[in-house]
Amino acid sequence: MTDRRNGLTYADSGVDIDAGEALVDRIKPLARSTRRVGADAALGGFGGLFDLKACGFKDPVLVAANDGVGTKLKLAIESGIHAHVGIDLVAMCVNDLVVQGAEPLFFLDYFASGKLNVDEAEIVIAGIADGCRQAGCALIGGETAEMPGMYAKGDYDLAGFAVGAVERDAILPRSEAMVEGDVVLGLASNGVHSNGFSLVRRVLESNALTVRDPVPFDAGTTIGQNLLTPTRIYVKPMLAVLKQHAVKGFAHITGGGLTENLPRALPDGLDAEIDAAAWALPPVFAWLQKMGGIATGEMLRTFNCGIGMTAVVAADAADAVTAAFAAEGETVFRIGRLVRGDGEPRVAYTRLPAT
C-alpha cells in the first residue's frame, strides 16, 4: 500500500491558492475604479450585485453578450504584450450590447491558465478595468481558474460576459422603419480588432515572420505591437448620438466582416449596397492581403477592413448623424445605402476597397 502519512496538497497538483488570493487583492482597486451608478464594484462575494432601479430605467429590457479574444491571445503571449487584450475582451462584448441600443451596466471576466502568473494576470485584468471604464460599465466580478494540464506553459485564455439595459421602446434595430434609400454610415476601426487572427497568424507563418519583426508601414513598430492595437470601444459615442438622433440600426463589424455582419441588422427584402472604395483600406489590411495573397472578397468577409461599426439612418438625417459622430471624435464614412432585395438581406459591393 502507498504510504499516505505525508498527504498530497492542492499545491502538489499545481494549483496555488495563495497566488489566486494575491491576485484578488491586487485587482480589488482595479474593480473599484470602474464604479458606476448601480454598482460599487466591490469584489469578494460569491456573486456581483447590480441595482437596476438606481439607474433610472422605466421599462427596461436586459441585454446580455459574451465573447472572448480568440487567437489574438497567441500573439500577446508570444510578444509578451498583455496590456491590451483585456480591452479587447470588454470591447467584443459591450460593442455587441450597444448595437441593440443598450447601455452596458456590468461586466464579469474569466481568466484561465495552467499556472497562474500573478504579475501577468494583473496586467491583463488592468486592461479589462480600462475597457470597462471606457464603456461606462462596472467590473463586478469574475473567475480566475488555474488548471494544470489544460494549457501549455505560459498560455492563458479569456472570456467575458456583459449585461446592459435598454428601454423597451428603444430596442434596435428598428427594422420596420428601414426603407430603400436609407444611408449606411461606417465608423472607422483602428486596426484588425479581435477577429481573423487565425488567418493573420497563418500569414505570418507562411512568410516566416514573428511578432518581433518590424512592420514596413509603421516605422519603429513591431508586428506584435501593431496587431495588438486594442479593439475600439464605440459605446459612449453611440449612446451620445442615440440621445440626439434617430438611428434605425447598428452592426458591429467582427468576424465575417461587412459581408456577414451588416445583414444581421437588416430586414428581409432590403439589401445593403456598399461602396468599398468610399474609405481607404488601412495599411495593416493592405499588407496582410499582399503578404497572404488574400482575395478581396475573402478580406471583406474575414476582417473589418477599416470599418468597425455601421449605422443605418434616414437619408435626410445622414449629414446630421455624421456630424454628431464627428463631434464625439469618430471618423465617419458614408459607405452605402439600402436597396430593394428579394429575400434574406445581403451585401453587394459596387466598388472594391481603395488602397
mmCIF file of C-alpha atoms in Angstrom, residues 68-77 79 81-92 107 111 120-121 123-128 131 156-159 193-194 227-231:
data_model
loop_
_atom_site.group_PDB
_atom_site.id
_atom_site.type_symbol
_atom_site.label_atom_id
_atom_site.label_comp_id
_atom_site.label_asym_id
_atom_site.label_seq_id
_atom_site.Cartn_x
_atom_site.Cartn_y
_atom_site.Cartn_z
ATOM 1 C CA GLY A 68 -13.506 36.046 -25.966
ATOM 2 C CA VAL A 69 -10.391 37.411 -27.638
ATOM 3 C CA GLY A 70 -9.679 34.377 -29.798
ATOM 4 C CA THR A 71 -6.244 33.530 -31.144
ATOM 5 C CA LYS A 72 -5.136 37.145 -30.841
ATOM 6 C CA LEU A 73 -4.093 35.920 -27.392
ATOM 7 C CA LYS A 74 -1.373 33.813 -29.037
ATOM 8 C CA LEU A 75 0.267 36.973 -30.356
ATOM 9 C CA ALA A 76 0.016 38.611 -26.929
ATOM 10 C CA ILE A 77 1.675 35.598 -25.319
ATOM 11 C CA SER A 79 5.184 39.075 -27.811
ATOM 12 C CA ILE A 81 2.391 42.369 -24.604
ATOM 13 C CA HIS A 82 -0.541 41.726 -22.267
ATOM 14 C CA ALA A 83 -1.774 45.251 -21.536
ATOM 15 C CA HIS A 84 -4.428 45.492 -24.256
ATOM 16 C CA VAL A 85 -6.155 42.121 -24.565
ATOM 17 C CA GLY A 86 -8.371 42.963 -21.601
ATOM 18 C CA ILE A 87 -9.680 45.965 -23.534
ATOM 19 C CA ASP A 88 -10.321 43.648 -26.484
ATOM 20 C CA LEU A 89 -12.321 41.343 -24.236
ATOM 21 C CA VAL A 90 -14.588 44.117 -22.986
ATOM 22 C CA ALA A 91 -14.929 45.651 -26.444
ATOM 23 C CA MET A 92 -16.121 42.439 -28.058
ATOM 24 C CA PHE A 107 -19.028 43.010 -16.784
ATOM 25 C CA PHE A 111 -9.197 34.142 -16.768
ATOM 26 C CA GLU A 120 0.890 38.865 -15.885
ATOM 27 C CA ALA A 121 -2.708 38.298 -14.823
ATOM 28 C CA ILE A 123 -1.723 43.387 -16.277
ATOM 29 C CA VAL A 124 -4.465 41.600 -18.223
ATOM 30 C CA ILE A 125 -7.158 42.452 -15.681
ATOM 31 C CA ALA A 126 -5.966 46.063 -15.541
ATOM 32 C CA GLY A 127 -6.797 46.132 -19.268
ATOM 33 C CA ILE A 128 -10.244 44.729 -18.523
ATOM 34 C CA GLY A 131 -12.113 48.687 -21.076
ATOM 35 C CA TYR A 156 -3.883 31.620 -20.808
ATOM 36 C CA ASP A 157 -7.416 32.169 -22.060
ATOM 37 C CA LEU A 158 -10.009 34.887 -21.563
ATOM 38 C CA ALA A 159 -13.773 35.073 -21.748
ATOM 39 C CA HIS A 193 -9.558 44.496 -33.706
ATOM 40 C CA SER A 194 -10.100 40.904 -32.454
ATOM 41 C CA LEU A 227 -1.531 43.802 -34.440
ATOM 42 C CA LEU A 228 -2.192 44.062 -30.701
ATOM 43 C CA THR A 229 -3.730 47.526 -31.008
ATOM 44 C CA PRO A 230 -6.849 47.152 -28.834
ATOM 45 C CA THR A 231 -10.330 46.955 -30.318
#
